[in-house]
């Protein structure tokens, strides 16, 4: 159990357009979802924490107007990169948890975004 | 900031045991020690976690020092599929988000290379 599906796995978009990435918990209800980005040969950097039905909490330095996060249901969170630029090209990864100390974190397989 | 220190890289031969060290000298009494690994171009996956006692599961063993200031992830027989970046993370119950789930902060991890 505890499967997280992330879609798409790869996307190429033109500079100035917006891209939406979906993260779904397939077999559990995720009270909290996290979004990370990862540059080549670097570690994961937490971008924001998303609780179902609430506004996302962004980490310092992450532009909330550029990276729109929606967590409208207990099984779905979306990250929209608005007005994408080449420097937004990165590997984006979501994570989901049921919440509390008893449950672990399950990660999606990641989305490779390339902005041209 | 990550509260753990790991070697940048390690090498092993196939079918030999691997011991991946992690230092966490500032660990608090309620911090669990978690290990995740990330295969190339994938999201991280859970490996093992523990609090005070040594732990075993089908993937690995976790040996925790008596003072809890360090731990070692043990892969008993490395395979080529174990080549990954291994992250040692303290699950910080002090950083609880609004929904009751604490953030998972990744350090740089140890890149494990397994030689055939």
PDB file of C-alpha atoms in Angstrom:
ATOM      1  CA  UNK A   1       0.000   0.000   0.000  1.00  0.00           C
ATOM      2  CA  UNK A   2       0.845   3.708   0.235  1.00  0.00           C
ATOM      3  CA  UNK A   3       1.293   4.510  -3.433  1.00  0.00           C
ATOM      4  CA  UNK A   4       1.698   8.037  -4.767  1.00  0.00           C
ATOM      5  CA  UNK A   5       1.250   8.710  -8.450  1.00  0.00           C
ATOM      6  CA  UNK A   6       2.785  11.795 -10.022  1.00  0.00           C
ATOM      7  CA  UNK A   7       1.913  12.990 -13.501  1.00  0.00           C
ATOM      8  CA  UNK A   8       3.351  13.817 -15.950  1.00  0.00           C
ATOM      9  CA  UNK A   9       6.742  12.187 -15.587  1.00  0.00           C
ATOM     10  CA  UNK A  10       8.262  14.509 -18.162  1.00  0.00           C
ATOM     11  CA  UNK A  11       7.098  17.776 -19.663  1.00  0.00           C
ATOM     12  CA  UNK A  12       8.626  20.295 -22.005  1.00  0.00           C
ATOM     13  CA  UNK A  13       7.048  23.702 -22.239  1.00  0.00           C
ATOM     14  CA  UNK A  14       7.779  27.032 -23.826  1.00  0.00           C
ATOM     15  CA  UNK A  15       9.015  29.947 -21.809  1.00  0.00           C
ATOM     16  CA  UNK A  16       6.128  32.039 -20.515  1.00  0.00           C
ATOM     17  CA  UNK A  17       3.581  29.236 -20.376  1.00  0.00           C
ATOM     18  CA  UNK A  18       2.225  27.467 -17.313  1.00  0.00           C
ATOM     19  CA  UNK A  19       2.564  23.818 -16.398  1.00  0.00           C
ATOM     20  CA  UNK A  20       0.487  21.787 -13.962  1.00  0.00           C
ATOM     21  CA  UNK A  21       1.844  18.752 -12.130  1.00  0.00           C
ATOM     22  CA  UNK A  22      -0.494  16.363 -10.341  1.00  0.00           C
ATOM     23  CA  UNK A  23       0.204  14.266  -7.276  1.00  0.00           C
ATOM     24  CA  UNK A  24      -2.283  11.602  -6.234  1.00  0.00           C
ATOM     25  CA  UNK A  25      -2.342   9.253  -3.278  1.00  0.00           C
ATOM     26  CA  UNK A  26      -3.873   6.111  -4.755  1.00  0.00           C
ATOM     27  CA  UNK A  27      -4.687   3.996  -1.732  1.00  0.00           C
ATOM     28  CA  UNK A  28      -4.741   6.325   1.234  1.00  0.00           C
ATOM     29  CA  UNK A  29      -5.972   9.728   2.238  1.00  0.00           C
ATOM     30  CA  UNK A  30      -3.158  12.231   2.392  1.00  0.00           C
ATOM     31  CA  UNK A  31      -3.782  14.928   4.950  1.00  0.00           C
ATOM     32  CA  UNK A  32      -0.481  16.527   4.055  1.00  0.00           C
ATOM     33  CA  UNK A  33       1.455  16.691   0.831  1.00  0.00           C
ATOM     34  CA  UNK A  34       4.869  18.181   0.239  1.00  0.00           C
ATOM     35  CA  UNK A  35       6.463  19.542  -2.907  1.00  0.00           C
ATOM     36  CA  UNK A  36      10.200  19.413  -3.540  1.00  0.00           C
ATOM     37  CA  UNK A  37      12.450  20.456  -6.370  1.00  0.00           C
ATOM     38  CA  UNK A  38      15.802  18.963  -7.171  1.00  0.00           C
ATOM     39  CA  UNK A  39      18.519  20.321  -9.416  1.00  0.00           C
ATOM     40  CA  UNK A  40      21.053  17.972 -11.036  1.00  0.00           C
ATOM     41  CA  UNK A  41      23.427  16.367  -8.550  1.00  0.00           C
ATOM     42  CA  UNK A  42      21.788  18.248  -5.693  1.00  0.00           C
ATOM     43  CA  UNK A  43      19.590  17.171  -2.843  1.00  0.00           C
ATOM     44  CA  UNK A  44      15.842  17.677  -2.589  1.00  0.00           C
ATOM     45  CA  UNK A  45      14.775  21.145  -1.552  1.00  0.00           C
ATOM     46  CA  UNK A  46      11.415  21.507   0.136  1.00  0.00           C
ATOM     47  CA  UNK A  47       9.260  24.095  -1.602  1.00  0.00           C
ATOM     48  CA  UNK A  48       5.982  23.960   0.265  1.00  0.00           C
ATOM     49  CA  UNK A  49       3.719  22.003   2.549  1.00  0.00           C
ATOM     50  CA  UNK A  50       0.121  21.505   1.572  1.00  0.00           C
ATOM     51  CA  UNK A  51      -2.688  20.487   3.912  1.00  0.00           C
ATOM     52  CA  UNK A  52      -6.033  19.472   2.491  1.00  0.00           C
ATOM     53  CA  UNK A  53      -8.452  22.372   2.385  1.00  0.00           C
ATOM     54  CA  UNK A  54      -5.882  24.930   3.523  1.00  0.00           C
ATOM     55  CA  UNK A  55      -3.493  27.312   1.864  1.00  0.00           C
ATOM     56  CA  UNK A  56      -0.052  25.922   1.284  1.00  0.00           C
ATOM     57  CA  UNK A  57       2.846  26.977   3.476  1.00  0.00           C
ATOM     58  CA  UNK A  58       5.832  27.986   1.404  1.00  0.00           C
ATOM     59  CA  UNK A  59       9.463  27.754   2.399  1.00  0.00           C
ATOM     60  CA  UNK A  60      11.507  30.891   2.541  1.00  0.00           C
ATOM     61  CA  UNK A  61      12.569  32.081  -0.884  1.00  0.00           C
ATOM     62  CA  UNK A  62       9.881  30.189  -2.796  1.00  0.00           C
ATOM     63  CA  UNK A  63       7.557  32.483  -4.739  1.00  0.00           C
ATOM     64  CA  UNK A  64       3.975  31.559  -3.924  1.00  0.00           C
ATOM     65  CA  UNK A  65       2.612  33.422  -6.927  1.00  0.00           C
ATOM     66  CA  UNK A  66       4.857  31.501  -9.249  1.00  0.00           C
ATOM     67  CA  UNK A  67       4.397  28.056  -7.760  1.00  0.00           C
ATOM     68  CA  UNK A  68       0.676  27.661  -7.158  1.00  0.00           C
ATOM     69  CA  UNK A  69      -0.268  24.723  -4.988  1.00  0.00           C
ATOM     70  CA  UNK A  70      -3.768  23.370  -4.606  1.00  0.00           C
ATOM     71  CA  UNK A  71      -4.760  20.526  -2.275  1.00  0.00           C
ATOM     72  CA  UNK A  72      -8.491  20.384  -2.847  1.00  0.00           C
ATOM     73  CA  UNK A  73      -9.042  16.791  -1.805  1.00  0.00           C
ATOM     74  CA  UNK A  74      -7.450  14.187   0.421  1.00  0.00           C
ATOM     75  CA  UNK A  75      -6.023  12.374  -2.577  1.00  0.00           C
ATOM     76  CA  UNK A  76      -4.925  15.122  -4.932  1.00  0.00           C
ATOM     77  CA  UNK A  77      -2.514  18.023  -4.839  1.00  0.00           C
ATOM     78  CA  UNK A  78      -1.373  20.040  -7.819  1.00  0.00           C
ATOM     79  CA  UNK A  79       1.614  22.266  -8.424  1.00  0.00           C
ATOM     80  CA  UNK A  80       1.318  24.837 -11.195  1.00  0.00           C
ATOM     81  CA  UNK A  81       4.453  26.554 -12.393  1.00  0.00           C
ATOM     82  CA  UNK A  82       3.222  29.831 -13.823  1.00  0.00           C
ATOM     83  CA  UNK A  83       5.012  31.825 -16.496  1.00  0.00           C
ATOM     84  CA  UNK A  84       7.773  29.264 -16.594  1.00  0.00           C
ATOM     85  CA  UNK A  85      11.305  30.278 -17.444  1.00  0.00           C
ATOM     86  CA  UNK A  86      14.353  28.148 -18.263  1.00  0.00           C
ATOM     87  CA  UNK A  87      15.643  28.536 -14.716  1.00  0.00           C
ATOM     88  CA  UNK A  88      12.512  26.718 -13.512  1.00  0.00           C
ATOM     89  CA  UNK A  89      13.706  23.609 -15.311  1.00  0.00           C
ATOM     90  CA  UNK A  90      14.147  21.027 -12.597  1.00  0.00           C
ATOM     91  CA  UNK A  91      12.972  17.721 -11.171  1.00  0.00           C
ATOM     92  CA  UNK A  92       9.824  18.232  -9.106  1.00  0.00           C
ATOM     93  CA  UNK A  93       8.823  15.593  -6.559  1.00  0.00           C
ATOM     94  CA  UNK A  94       5.759  15.316  -4.368  1.00  0.00           C
ATOM     95  CA  UNK A  95       5.361  13.419  -1.123  1.00  0.00           C
ATOM     96  CA  UNK A  96       2.270  12.458   0.815  1.00  0.00           C
ATOM     97  CA  UNK A  97       1.481  11.262   4.295  1.00  0.00           C
ATOM     98  CA  UNK A  98      -1.572  10.319   6.278  1.00  0.00           C
ATOM     99  CA  UNK A  99      -0.297  12.539   9.029  1.00  0.00           C
ATOM    100  CA  UNK A 100       0.807  12.027  12.575  1.00  0.00           C
ATOM    101  CA  UNK A 101       3.722  10.082  13.923  1.00  0.00           C
ATOM    102  CA  UNK A 102       2.529   6.618  13.008  1.00  0.00           C
ATOM    103  CA  UNK A 103       2.718   7.010   9.246  1.00  0.00           C
ATOM    104  CA  UNK A 104       5.644   7.492   6.944  1.00  0.00           C
ATOM    105  CA  UNK A 105       6.093   9.496   3.798  1.00  0.00           C
ATOM    106  CA  UNK A 106       5.542   8.181   0.308  1.00  0.00           C
ATOM    107  CA  UNK A 107       7.077   9.914  -2.652  1.00  0.00           C
ATOM    108  CA  UNK A 108       5.953  10.249  -6.225  1.00  0.00           C
ATOM    109  CA  UNK A 109       8.278   9.262  -9.045  1.00  0.00           C
ATOM    110  CA  UNK A 110       8.965  12.884  -9.948  1.00  0.00           C
ATOM    111  CA  UNK A 111       8.355  15.190 -12.897  1.00  0.00           C
ATOM    112  CA  UNK A 112      11.175  16.363 -15.111  1.00  0.00           C
ATOM    113  CA  UNK A 113      10.291  19.889 -16.283  1.00  0.00           C
ATOM    114  CA  UNK A 114      12.222  21.436 -19.135  1.00  0.00           C
ATOM    115  CA  UNK A 115      11.442  25.000 -20.120  1.00  0.00           C
ATOM    116  CA  UNK A 116      12.696  26.010 -23.560  1.00  0.00           C
TER     117      UNK A 116
ATOM    118  CA  UNK B   1      18.993  22.837   7.852  1.00  0.00           C
ATOM    119  CA  UNK B   2      19.705  19.130   7.860  1.00  0.00           C
ATOM    120  CA  UNK B   3      20.859  17.825  11.229  1.00  0.00           C
ATOM    121  CA  UNK B   4      22.795  14.845   9.919  1.00  0.00           C
ATOM    122  CA  UNK B   5      26.243  14.360   8.444  1.00  0.00           C
ATOM    123  CA  UNK B   6      27.015  11.660   5.904  1.00  0.00           C
ATOM    124  CA  UNK B   7      29.971  10.900   3.652  1.00  0.00           C
ATOM    125  CA  UNK B   8      29.459  12.237   0.147  1.00  0.00           C
ATOM    126  CA  UNK B   9      30.104   8.911  -1.503  1.00  0.00           C
ATOM    127  CA  UNK B  10      30.927   5.274  -0.873  1.00  0.00           C
ATOM    128  CA  UNK B  11      31.765   2.309  -3.023  1.00  0.00           C
ATOM    129  CA  UNK B  12      31.029  -1.340  -2.616  1.00  0.00           C
ATOM    130  CA  UNK B  13      31.305  -4.553  -4.541  1.00  0.00           C
ATOM    131  CA  UNK B  14      28.321  -6.604  -5.503  1.00  0.00           C
ATOM    132  CA  UNK B  15      27.192  -9.182  -2.934  1.00  0.00           C
ATOM    133  CA  UNK B  16      29.322  -7.636  -0.200  1.00  0.00           C
ATOM    134  CA  UNK B  17      27.921  -5.904   2.881  1.00  0.00           C
ATOM    135  CA  UNK B  18      27.757  -2.126   2.949  1.00  0.00           C
ATOM    136  CA  UNK B  19      27.804   0.042   6.048  1.00  0.00           C
ATOM    137  CA  UNK B  20      26.560   3.585   5.503  1.00  0.00           C
ATOM    138  CA  UNK B  21      27.307   5.862   8.456  1.00  0.00           C
ATOM    139  CA  UNK B  22      25.378   8.865   9.665  1.00  0.00           C
ATOM    140  CA  UNK B  23      26.238  11.318  12.416  1.00  0.00           C
ATOM    141  CA  UNK B  24      23.498  13.168  14.247  1.00  0.00           C
ATOM    142  CA  UNK B  25      25.162  14.536  17.336  1.00  0.00           C
ATOM    143  CA  UNK B  26      22.377  17.035  18.082  1.00  0.00           C
ATOM    144  CA  UNK B  27      19.585  14.479  18.012  1.00  0.00           C
ATOM    145  CA  UNK B  28      16.830  15.094  20.528  1.00  0.00           C
ATOM    146  CA  UNK B  29      15.061  12.511  22.602  1.00  0.00           C
ATOM    147  CA  UNK B  30      11.994  12.319  20.372  1.00  0.00           C
ATOM    148  CA  UNK B  31      13.741  12.290  17.005  1.00  0.00           C
ATOM    149  CA  UNK B  32      13.340   9.135  14.980  1.00  0.00           C
ATOM    150  CA  UNK B  33      16.152   8.238  12.583  1.00  0.00           C
ATOM    151  CA  UNK B  34      14.868   7.639   9.075  1.00  0.00           C
ATOM    152  CA  UNK B  35      16.648   6.386   5.998  1.00  0.00           C
ATOM    153  CA  UNK B  36      15.447   6.963   2.479  1.00  0.00           C
ATOM    154  CA  UNK B  37      17.155   6.242  -0.785  1.00  0.00           C
ATOM    155  CA  UNK B  38      16.800   7.749  -4.223  1.00  0.00           C
ATOM    156  CA  UNK B  39      17.556   5.825  -7.363  1.00  0.00           C
ATOM    157  CA  UNK B  40      18.520   7.856 -10.431  1.00  0.00           C
ATOM    158  CA  UNK B  41      15.628   9.887 -11.864  1.00  0.00           C
ATOM    159  CA  UNK B  42      13.186   8.586  -9.242  1.00  0.00           C
ATOM    160  CA  UNK B  43      11.562   9.914  -6.116  1.00  0.00           C
ATOM    161  CA  UNK B  44      12.979   8.796  -2.772  1.00  0.00           C
ATOM    162  CA  UNK B  45      11.788   5.571  -1.228  1.00  0.00           C
ATOM    163  CA  UNK B  46      11.596   4.604   2.414  1.00  0.00           C
ATOM    164  CA  UNK B  47      14.240   2.170   3.636  1.00  0.00           C
ATOM    165  CA  UNK B  48      14.030   1.903   7.403  1.00  0.00           C
ATOM    166  CA  UNK B  49      13.613   3.895  10.593  1.00  0.00           C
ATOM    167  CA  UNK B  50      14.320   3.502  14.292  1.00  0.00           C
ATOM    168  CA  UNK B  51      14.388   5.259  17.629  1.00  0.00           C
ATOM    169  CA  UNK B  52      16.775   3.506  20.001  1.00  0.00           C
ATOM    170  CA  UNK B  53      16.977  -0.198  19.246  1.00  0.00           C
ATOM    171  CA  UNK B  54      18.501  -1.780  16.195  1.00  0.00           C
ATOM    172  CA  UNK B  55      15.967  -2.519  13.488  1.00  0.00           C
ATOM    173  CA  UNK B  56      15.775  -5.038  10.679  1.00  0.00           C
ATOM    174  CA  UNK B  57      13.530  -5.314   7.657  1.00  0.00           C
ATOM    175  CA  UNK B  58      13.681  -6.992   4.291  1.00  0.00           C
ATOM    176  CA  UNK B  59      15.690  -4.182   2.766  1.00  0.00           C
ATOM    177  CA  UNK B  60      18.278  -3.374   5.418  1.00  0.00           C
ATOM    178  CA  UNK B  61      19.298  -3.176   9.049  1.00  0.00           C
ATOM    179  CA  UNK B  62      19.721  -0.064  11.133  1.00  0.00           C
ATOM    180  CA  UNK B  63      22.259  -0.012  13.920  1.00  0.00           C
ATOM    181  CA  UNK B  64      21.865   2.869  16.353  1.00  0.00           C
ATOM    182  CA  UNK B  65      24.620   3.886  18.732  1.00  0.00           C
ATOM    183  CA  UNK B  66      23.843   3.709  22.410  1.00  0.00           C
ATOM    184  CA  UNK B  67      24.062   7.495  22.771  1.00  0.00           C
ATOM    185  CA  UNK B  68      22.012   7.870  19.552  1.00  0.00           C
ATOM    186  CA  UNK B  69      24.492  10.343  18.138  1.00  0.00           C
ATOM    187  CA  UNK B  70      25.226   8.143  15.191  1.00  0.00           C
ATOM    188  CA  UNK B  71      23.693   5.304  13.235  1.00  0.00           C
ATOM    189  CA  UNK B  72      24.649   2.926  10.457  1.00  0.00           C
ATOM    190  CA  UNK B  73      22.532   1.599   7.648  1.00  0.00           C
ATOM    191  CA  UNK B  74      23.588  -1.910   6.730  1.00  0.00           C
ATOM    192  CA  UNK B  75      22.894  -3.525   3.394  1.00  0.00           C
ATOM    193  CA  UNK B  76      23.808  -7.148   3.963  1.00  0.00           C
ATOM    194  CA  UNK B  77      24.498  -8.054   0.351  1.00  0.00           C
ATOM    195  CA  UNK B  78      24.705  -5.156  -2.041  1.00  0.00           C
ATOM    196  CA  UNK B  79      23.275  -5.567  -5.502  1.00  0.00           C
ATOM    197  CA  UNK B  80      23.595  -3.322  -8.531  1.00  0.00           C
ATOM    198  CA  UNK B  81      20.041  -2.172  -7.874  1.00  0.00           C
ATOM    199  CA  UNK B  82      21.149  -0.756  -4.531  1.00  0.00           C
ATOM    200  CA  UNK B  83      23.184   1.941  -6.280  1.00  0.00           C
ATOM    201  CA  UNK B  84      21.483   5.125  -5.123  1.00  0.00           C
ATOM    202  CA  UNK B  85      21.804   8.181  -2.939  1.00  0.00           C
ATOM    203  CA  UNK B  86      21.033   7.289   0.667  1.00  0.00           C
ATOM    204  CA  UNK B  87      19.633   9.942   2.959  1.00  0.00           C
ATOM    205  CA  UNK B  88      19.713   9.803   6.735  1.00  0.00           C
ATOM    206  CA  UNK B  89      17.019  12.086   8.146  1.00  0.00           C
ATOM    207  CA  UNK B  90      15.860  12.964  11.603  1.00  0.00           C
ATOM    208  CA  UNK B  91      12.115  13.183  11.785  1.00  0.00           C
ATOM    209  CA  UNK B  92      11.713  16.382  13.693  1.00  0.00           C
ATOM    210  CA  UNK B  93       8.554  16.340  15.718  1.00  0.00           C
ATOM    211  CA  UNK B  94       9.265  19.915  16.699  1.00  0.00           C
ATOM    212  CA  UNK B  95       8.593  21.114  13.149  1.00  0.00           C
ATOM    213  CA  UNK B  96       4.987  20.058  13.050  1.00  0.00           C
ATOM    214  CA  UNK B  97       2.951  21.713  10.339  1.00  0.00           C
ATOM    215  CA  UNK B  98      -0.587  22.949  10.649  1.00  0.00           C
ATOM    216  CA  UNK B  99      -1.965  19.544   9.731  1.00  0.00           C
ATOM    217  CA  UNK B 100       0.171  17.716  12.239  1.00  0.00           C
ATOM    218  CA  UNK B 101       2.817  16.365   9.875  1.00  0.00           C
ATOM    219  CA  UNK B 102       6.371  17.479  10.265  1.00  0.00           C
ATOM    220  CA  UNK B 103       8.540  18.442   7.331  1.00  0.00           C
ATOM    221  CA  UNK B 104      11.105  16.007   6.006  1.00  0.00           C
ATOM    222  CA  UNK B 105      14.328  17.896   5.343  1.00  0.00           C
ATOM    223  CA  UNK B 106      16.933  16.221   3.168  1.00  0.00           C
ATOM    224  CA  UNK B 107      20.671  16.653   3.520  1.00  0.00           C
ATOM    225  CA  UNK B 108      23.175  15.820   0.816  1.00  0.00           C
ATOM    226  CA  UNK B 109      23.141  12.085   1.375  1.00  0.00           C
ATOM    227  CA  UNK B 110      25.678   9.425   0.434  1.00  0.00           C
ATOM    228  CA  UNK B 111      25.982   8.312  -3.142  1.00  0.00           C
ATOM    229  CA  UNK B 112      26.544   4.566  -3.128  1.00  0.00           C
ATOM    230  CA  UNK B 113      28.250   2.993  -6.110  1.00  0.00           C
ATOM    231  CA  UNK B 114      28.076  -0.784  -6.414  1.00  0.00           C
ATOM    232  CA  UNK B 115      30.715  -2.409  -8.574  1.00  0.00           C
ATOM    233  CA  UNK B 116      29.928  -5.664 -10.399  1.00  0.00           C
TER     234      UNK B 116
END
